[in-house]
CSV table of C-alpha atoms in Angstrom, one decimal:
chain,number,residue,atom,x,y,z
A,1,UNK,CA,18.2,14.1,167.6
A,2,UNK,CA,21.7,14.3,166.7
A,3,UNK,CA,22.4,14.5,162.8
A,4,UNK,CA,24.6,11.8,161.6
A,5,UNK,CA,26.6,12.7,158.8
A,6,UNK,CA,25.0,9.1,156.4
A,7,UNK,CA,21.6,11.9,156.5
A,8,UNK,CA,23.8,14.5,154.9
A,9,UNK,CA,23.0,12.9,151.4
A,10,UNK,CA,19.4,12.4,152.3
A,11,UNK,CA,19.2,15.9,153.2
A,12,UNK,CA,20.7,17.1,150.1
A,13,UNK,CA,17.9,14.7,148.1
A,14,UNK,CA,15.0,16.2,150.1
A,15,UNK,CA,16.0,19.6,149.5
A,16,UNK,CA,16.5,19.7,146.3
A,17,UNK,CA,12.7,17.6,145.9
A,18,UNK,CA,11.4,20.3,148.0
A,19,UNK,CA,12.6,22.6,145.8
A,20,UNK,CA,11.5,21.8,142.5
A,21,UNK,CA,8.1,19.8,144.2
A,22,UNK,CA,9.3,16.8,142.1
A,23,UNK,CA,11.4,13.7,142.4
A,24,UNK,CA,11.9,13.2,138.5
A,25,UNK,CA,13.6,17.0,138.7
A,26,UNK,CA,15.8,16.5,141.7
A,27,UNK,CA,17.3,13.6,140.0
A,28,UNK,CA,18.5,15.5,137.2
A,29,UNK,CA,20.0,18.0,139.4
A,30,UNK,CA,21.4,15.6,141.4
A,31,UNK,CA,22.3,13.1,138.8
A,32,UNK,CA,20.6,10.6,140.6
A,33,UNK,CA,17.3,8.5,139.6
A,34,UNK,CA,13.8,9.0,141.0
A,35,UNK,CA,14.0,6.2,142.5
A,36,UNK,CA,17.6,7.0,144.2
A,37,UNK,CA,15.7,10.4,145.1
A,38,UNK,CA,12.8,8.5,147.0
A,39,UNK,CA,14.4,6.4,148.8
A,40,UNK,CA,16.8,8.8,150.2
A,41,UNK,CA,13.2,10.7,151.2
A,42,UNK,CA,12.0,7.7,152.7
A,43,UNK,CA,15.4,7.2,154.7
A,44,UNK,CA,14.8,10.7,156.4
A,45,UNK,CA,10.9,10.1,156.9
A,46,UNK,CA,12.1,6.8,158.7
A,47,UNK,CA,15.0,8.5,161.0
A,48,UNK,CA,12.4,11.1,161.7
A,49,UNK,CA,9.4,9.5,162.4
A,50,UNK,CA,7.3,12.4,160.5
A,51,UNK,CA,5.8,12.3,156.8
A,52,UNK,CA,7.6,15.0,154.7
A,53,UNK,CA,5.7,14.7,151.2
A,54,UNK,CA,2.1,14.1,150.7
A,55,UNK,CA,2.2,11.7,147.6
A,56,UNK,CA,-0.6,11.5,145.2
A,57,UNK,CA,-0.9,10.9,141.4
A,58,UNK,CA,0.3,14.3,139.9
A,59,UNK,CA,2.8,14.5,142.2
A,60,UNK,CA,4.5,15.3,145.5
A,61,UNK,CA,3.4,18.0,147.7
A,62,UNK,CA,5.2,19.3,151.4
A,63,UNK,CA,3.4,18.6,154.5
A,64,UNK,CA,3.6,21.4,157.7
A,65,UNK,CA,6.6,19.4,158.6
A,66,UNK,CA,8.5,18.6,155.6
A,67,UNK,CA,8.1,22.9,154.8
A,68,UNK,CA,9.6,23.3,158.1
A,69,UNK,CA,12.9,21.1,157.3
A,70,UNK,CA,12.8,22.5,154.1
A,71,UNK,CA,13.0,25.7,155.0
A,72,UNK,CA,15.8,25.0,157.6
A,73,UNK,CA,17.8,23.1,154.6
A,74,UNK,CA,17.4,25.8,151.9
A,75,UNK,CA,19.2,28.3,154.9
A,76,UNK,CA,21.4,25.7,155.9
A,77,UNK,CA,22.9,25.0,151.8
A,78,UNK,CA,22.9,28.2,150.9
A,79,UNK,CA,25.5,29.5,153.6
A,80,UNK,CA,27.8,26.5,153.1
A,81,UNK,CA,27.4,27.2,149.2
A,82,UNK,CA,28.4,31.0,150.4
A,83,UNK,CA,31.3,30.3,152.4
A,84,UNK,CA,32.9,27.6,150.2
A,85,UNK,CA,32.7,30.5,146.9
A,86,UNK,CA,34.7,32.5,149.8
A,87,UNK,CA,37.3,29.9,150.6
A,88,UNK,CA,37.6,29.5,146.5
A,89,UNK,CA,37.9,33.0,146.1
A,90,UNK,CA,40.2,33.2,148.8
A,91,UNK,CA,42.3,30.5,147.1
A,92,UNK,CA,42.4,32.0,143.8
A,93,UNK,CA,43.4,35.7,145.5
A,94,UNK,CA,45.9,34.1,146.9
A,95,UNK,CA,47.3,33.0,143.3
A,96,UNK,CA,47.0,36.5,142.1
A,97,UNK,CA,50.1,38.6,142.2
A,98,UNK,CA,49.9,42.5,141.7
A,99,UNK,CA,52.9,44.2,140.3
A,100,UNK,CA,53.3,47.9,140.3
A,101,UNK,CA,56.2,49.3,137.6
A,102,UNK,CA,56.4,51.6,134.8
A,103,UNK,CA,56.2,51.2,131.0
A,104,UNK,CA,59.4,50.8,129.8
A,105,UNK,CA,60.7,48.6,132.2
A,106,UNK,CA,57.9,46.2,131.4
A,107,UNK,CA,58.5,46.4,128.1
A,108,UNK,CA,61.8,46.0,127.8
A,109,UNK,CA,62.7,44.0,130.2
A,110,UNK,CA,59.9,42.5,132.5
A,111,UNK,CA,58.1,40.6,129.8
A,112,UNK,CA,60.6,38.8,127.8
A,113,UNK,CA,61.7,36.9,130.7
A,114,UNK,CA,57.6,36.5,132.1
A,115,UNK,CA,57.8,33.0,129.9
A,116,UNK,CA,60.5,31.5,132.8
A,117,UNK,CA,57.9,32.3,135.6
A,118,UNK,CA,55.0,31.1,134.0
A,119,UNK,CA,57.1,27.8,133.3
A,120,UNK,CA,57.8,27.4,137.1
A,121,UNK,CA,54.6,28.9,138.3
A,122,UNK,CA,51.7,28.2,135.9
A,123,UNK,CA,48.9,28.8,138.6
A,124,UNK,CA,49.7,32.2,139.5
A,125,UNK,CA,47.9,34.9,137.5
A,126,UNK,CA,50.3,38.4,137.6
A,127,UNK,CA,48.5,41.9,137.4
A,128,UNK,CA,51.0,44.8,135.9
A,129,UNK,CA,50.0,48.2,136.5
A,130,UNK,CA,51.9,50.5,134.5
A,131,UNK,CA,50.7,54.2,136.0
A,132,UNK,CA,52.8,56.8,136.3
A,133,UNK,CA,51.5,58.3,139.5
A,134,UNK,CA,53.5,56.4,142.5
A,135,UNK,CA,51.5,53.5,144.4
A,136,UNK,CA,50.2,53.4,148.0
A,137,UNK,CA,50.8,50.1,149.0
A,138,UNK,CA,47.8,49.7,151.4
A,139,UNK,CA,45.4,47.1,152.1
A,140,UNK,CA,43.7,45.9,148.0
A,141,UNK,CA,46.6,47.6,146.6
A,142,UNK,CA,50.1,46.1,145.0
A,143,UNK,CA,51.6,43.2,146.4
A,144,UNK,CA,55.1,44.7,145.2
A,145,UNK,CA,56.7,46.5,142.6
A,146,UNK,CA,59.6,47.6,140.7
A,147,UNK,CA,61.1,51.0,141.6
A,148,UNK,CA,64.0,53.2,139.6
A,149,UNK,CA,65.3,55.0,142.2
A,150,UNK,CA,67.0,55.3,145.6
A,151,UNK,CA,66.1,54.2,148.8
A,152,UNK,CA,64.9,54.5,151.5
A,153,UNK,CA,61.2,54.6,151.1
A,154,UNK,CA,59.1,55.1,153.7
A,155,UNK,CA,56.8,51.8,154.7
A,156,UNK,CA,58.7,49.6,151.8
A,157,UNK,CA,61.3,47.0,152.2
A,158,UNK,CA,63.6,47.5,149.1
A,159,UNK,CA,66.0,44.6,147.9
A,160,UNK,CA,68.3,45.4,145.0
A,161,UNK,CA,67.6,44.3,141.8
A,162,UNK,CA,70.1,46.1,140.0
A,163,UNK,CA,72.3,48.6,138.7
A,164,UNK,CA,71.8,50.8,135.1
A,165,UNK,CA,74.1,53.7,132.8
A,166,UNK,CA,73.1,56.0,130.7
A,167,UNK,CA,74.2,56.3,127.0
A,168,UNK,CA,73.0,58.4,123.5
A,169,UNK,CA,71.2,56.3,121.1
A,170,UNK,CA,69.6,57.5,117.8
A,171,UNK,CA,68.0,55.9,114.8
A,172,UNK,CA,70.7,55.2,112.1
A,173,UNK,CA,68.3,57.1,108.9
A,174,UNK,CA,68.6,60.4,111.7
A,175,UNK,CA,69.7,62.9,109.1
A,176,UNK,CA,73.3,64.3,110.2
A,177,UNK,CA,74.1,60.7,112.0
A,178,UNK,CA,76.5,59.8,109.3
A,179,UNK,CA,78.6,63.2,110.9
A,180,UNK,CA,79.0,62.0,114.6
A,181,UNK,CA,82.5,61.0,114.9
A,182,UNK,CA,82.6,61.5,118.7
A,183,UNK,CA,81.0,62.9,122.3
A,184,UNK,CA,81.0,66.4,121.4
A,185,UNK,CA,79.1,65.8,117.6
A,186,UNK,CA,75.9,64.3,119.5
A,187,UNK,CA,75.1,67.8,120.8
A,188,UNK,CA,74.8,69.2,117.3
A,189,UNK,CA,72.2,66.5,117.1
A,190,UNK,CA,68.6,67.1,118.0
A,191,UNK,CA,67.9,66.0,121.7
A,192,UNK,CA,65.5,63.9,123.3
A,193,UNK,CA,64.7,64.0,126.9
A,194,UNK,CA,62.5,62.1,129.3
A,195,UNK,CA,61.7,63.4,133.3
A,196,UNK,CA,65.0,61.4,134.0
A,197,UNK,CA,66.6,63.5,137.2
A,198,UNK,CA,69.6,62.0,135.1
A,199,UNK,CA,70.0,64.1,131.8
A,200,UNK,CA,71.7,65.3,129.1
A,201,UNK,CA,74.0,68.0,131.0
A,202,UNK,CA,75.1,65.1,133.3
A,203,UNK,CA,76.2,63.5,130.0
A,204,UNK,CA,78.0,65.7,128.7
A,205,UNK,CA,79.4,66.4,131.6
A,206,UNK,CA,80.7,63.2,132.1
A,207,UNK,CA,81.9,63.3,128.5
A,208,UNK,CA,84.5,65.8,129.0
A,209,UNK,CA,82.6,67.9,126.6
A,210,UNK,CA,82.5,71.4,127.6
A,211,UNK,CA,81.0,74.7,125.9
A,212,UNK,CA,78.4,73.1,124.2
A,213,UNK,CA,74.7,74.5,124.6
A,214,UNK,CA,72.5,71.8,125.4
A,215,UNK,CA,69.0,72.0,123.7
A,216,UNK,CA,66.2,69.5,124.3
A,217,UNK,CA,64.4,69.2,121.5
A,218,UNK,CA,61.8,67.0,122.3
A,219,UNK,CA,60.5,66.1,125.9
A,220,UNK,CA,58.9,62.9,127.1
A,221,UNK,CA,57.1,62.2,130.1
A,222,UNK,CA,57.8,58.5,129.6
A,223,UNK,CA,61.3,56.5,128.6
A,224,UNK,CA,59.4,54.8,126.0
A,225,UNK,CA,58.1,57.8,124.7
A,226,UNK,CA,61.3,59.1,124.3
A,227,UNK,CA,62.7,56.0,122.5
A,228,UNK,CA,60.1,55.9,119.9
A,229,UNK,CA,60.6,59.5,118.9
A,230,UNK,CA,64.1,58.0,118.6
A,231,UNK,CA,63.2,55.1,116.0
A,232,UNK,CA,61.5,57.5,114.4
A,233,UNK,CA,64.1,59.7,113.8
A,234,UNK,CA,63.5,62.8,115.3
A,235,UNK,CA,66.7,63.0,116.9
A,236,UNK,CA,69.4,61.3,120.1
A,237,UNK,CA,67.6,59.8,123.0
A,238,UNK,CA,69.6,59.8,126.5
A,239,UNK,CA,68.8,55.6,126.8
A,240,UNK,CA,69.1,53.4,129.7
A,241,UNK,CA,70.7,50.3,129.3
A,242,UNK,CA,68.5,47.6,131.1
A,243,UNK,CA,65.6,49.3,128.6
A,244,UNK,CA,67.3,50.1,125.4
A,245,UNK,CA,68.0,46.3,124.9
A,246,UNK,CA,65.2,45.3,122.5
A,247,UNK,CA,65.7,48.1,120.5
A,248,UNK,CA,69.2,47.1,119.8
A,249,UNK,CA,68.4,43.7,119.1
A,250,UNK,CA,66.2,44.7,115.8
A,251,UNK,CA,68.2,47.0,114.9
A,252,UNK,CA,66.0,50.3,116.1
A,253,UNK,CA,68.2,52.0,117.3
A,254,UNK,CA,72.0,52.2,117.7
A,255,UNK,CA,75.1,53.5,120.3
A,256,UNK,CA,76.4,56.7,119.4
A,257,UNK,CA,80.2,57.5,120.7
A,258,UNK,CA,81.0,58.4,124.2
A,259,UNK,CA,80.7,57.2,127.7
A,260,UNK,CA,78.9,54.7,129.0
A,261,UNK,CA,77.9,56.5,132.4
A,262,UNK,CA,76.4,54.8,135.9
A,263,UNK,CA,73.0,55.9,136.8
A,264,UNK,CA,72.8,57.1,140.3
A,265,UNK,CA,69.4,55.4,140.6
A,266,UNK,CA,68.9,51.8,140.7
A,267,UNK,CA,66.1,48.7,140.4
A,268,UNK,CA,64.8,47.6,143.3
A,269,UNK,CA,62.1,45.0,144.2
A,270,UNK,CA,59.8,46.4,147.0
A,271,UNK,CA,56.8,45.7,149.0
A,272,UNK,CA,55.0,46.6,152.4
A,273,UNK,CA,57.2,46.1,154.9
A,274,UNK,CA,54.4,46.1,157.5
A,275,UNK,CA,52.8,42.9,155.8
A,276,UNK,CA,53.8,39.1,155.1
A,277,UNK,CA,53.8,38.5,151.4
A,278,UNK,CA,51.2,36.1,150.8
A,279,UNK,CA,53.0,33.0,148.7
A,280,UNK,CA,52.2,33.8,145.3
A,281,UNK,CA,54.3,37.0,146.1
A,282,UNK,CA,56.6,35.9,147.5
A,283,UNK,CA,57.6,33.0,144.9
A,284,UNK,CA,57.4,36.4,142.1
A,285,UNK,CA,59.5,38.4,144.6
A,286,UNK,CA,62.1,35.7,145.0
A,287,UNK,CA,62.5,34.7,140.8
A,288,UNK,CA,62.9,38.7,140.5
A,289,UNK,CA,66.0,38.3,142.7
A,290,UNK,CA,67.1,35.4,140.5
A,291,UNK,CA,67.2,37.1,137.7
A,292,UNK,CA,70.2,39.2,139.0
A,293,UNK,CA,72.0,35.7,138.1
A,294,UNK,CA,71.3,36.2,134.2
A,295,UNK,CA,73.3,39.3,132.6
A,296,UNK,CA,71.8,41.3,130.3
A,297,UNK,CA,73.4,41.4,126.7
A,298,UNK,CA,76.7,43.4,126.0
A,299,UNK,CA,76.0,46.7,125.1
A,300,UNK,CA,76.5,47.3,121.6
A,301,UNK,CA,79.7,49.6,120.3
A,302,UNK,CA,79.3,52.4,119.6
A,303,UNK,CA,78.6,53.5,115.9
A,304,UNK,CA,80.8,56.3,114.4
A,305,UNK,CA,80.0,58.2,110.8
A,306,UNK,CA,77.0,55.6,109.9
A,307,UNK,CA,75.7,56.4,106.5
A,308,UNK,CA,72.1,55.7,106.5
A,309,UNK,CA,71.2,52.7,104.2
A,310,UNK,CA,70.1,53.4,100.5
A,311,UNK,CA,66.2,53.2,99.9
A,312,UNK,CA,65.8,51.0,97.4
A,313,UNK,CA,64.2,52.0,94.0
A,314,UNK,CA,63.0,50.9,90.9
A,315,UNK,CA,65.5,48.5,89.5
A,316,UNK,CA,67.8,48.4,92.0
């Protein structure tokens, strides 16, 4: 016989009675009544012309038939249950977006404005991976990321996100700050470097300052890193200005005098260019492009001859 889909619910009944070898348990699984249970037995038994439970007084037990069906059902629910967890977990991949950058710019940049996409897009869940070694994009890898640099690179299509410069910044309690009236006082300075191809020769360079013997004090393999050693006032950082930002804005850190130079690297949004971005991507992809429409704050001045502020003491 053919199976009509009005047995479906029947089936399901029957099943889940086979199972548990009891009508009064099925009906709590199936938040049905015993009754609702036996009757949708005794609708199959009917279209079937076979009896599928011996009943008697302690209970239900199967027949040779009804252990045949319920073997068949059992097989039957358990691969639609299988494939409709895949088609979920397909669903919910597809509202997961990878995002391959680096520390810093997720820091300073990246997660202050995460609040607009969640906003827009409260379904999609974002995955940030921060290593420092680059990423292959292949197949369970990143949807896309966020690369300081210049193209081209091999396998990626890159789309411009924007431009950077380079400037000094130091903590304002640095001991000798309060004597940097311009370029060429910075390099009497301790110095702070990060694995920046740009550096602090190129600075200076671009500072007209000549003759000066440039000595890197402390070396960081990380932009953060060197920042913090910054705040913390072991000497100038060489800063960036799309990840400096936040430390301007509580007062971490501050310009020192000279040029504000162009970075000859720049932001760029990137994924496999041998792939379709799935939609979740491609929605994160396109509100990183829009983000080129909102300016970043005005870098501060720069700060000549800053005394330190006074520690407080007692009575004061």
């Amino acid at each position: 016989m053919t199976l009509r889909t009005d047995l479906l619910p029947a089936l399901a009944a029957f099943e889940s009675a086979a199972r548990h070898q009891n009508f009064a348990r099925a009906a709590e699984e199936l938040h049905l009544t015993a009754s609702a249970v036996s009757h949708h037995v005794r609708k199959l038994e009917d279209r079937l012309g076979v009896v599928l439970f011996q009943r008697h007084a302690r209970g239900v037990a199967l027949t040779a038939e009804g252990r045949q069906l319920a073997d068949a059902a059992s097989t039957a629910l358990s691969d639609m249950d299988n494939v409709l967890g895949g088609l979920k977990r397909s669903r919910d991949e597809d509202a997961v977006v990878r995002v391959t950058t680096v520390h810093s710019l997720t820091y300073a940049w990246l997660l202050p404005r995460m609040p607009g996409f969640t906003t827009l897009h409260p379904h999609v869940r974002i995955h940030v991976d921060t290593e420092m070694a680059l990423t292959r994009f292949d197949e369970g890898g990143p949807d896309l990321g966020i690369r300081y640099g210049q193209p081209p690179w091999p396998g990626l299509s890159a789309q411009p996100l924007m431009d950077d410069a380079l400037f000094p910044v130091a903590s304002s309690r640095l001991a000798g700050i309060e004597h940097v009236r311009e370029a060429a006082d910075v390099a009497k300075l301790p110095l702070i470097a990060d694995l920046s191809r740009q550096g602090w020769q190129d600075w200076f360079r671009s500072a007209d300052v000549r003759g000066v013997r440039v000595e890197e004090r402390y070396s960081f393999s990380d932009t953060t890193g060197a920042l913090m050693a910054a705040v913390q006032g072991l000497g100038a950082a060489l800063a960036r200005e799309k990840i400096v930002t936040p430390y301007f804005a509580d007062g971490r850190l501050i310009r020192l005098p000279g040029p504000i130079v162009p970075t000859r690297a720049s932001y760029f949004v990137v994924y496999p260019s041998h792939r379709r971005l799935r939609p979740a991507a491609r929605l994160f992809v396109d509100w990183l492009l829009a983000q080129r429409e909102h300016p970043a704050p005005p870098v501060p001045a720069a700060t000549q001859g800053t005394a330190p502020p006074r520690r407080k003491t007692a009575g004061t």
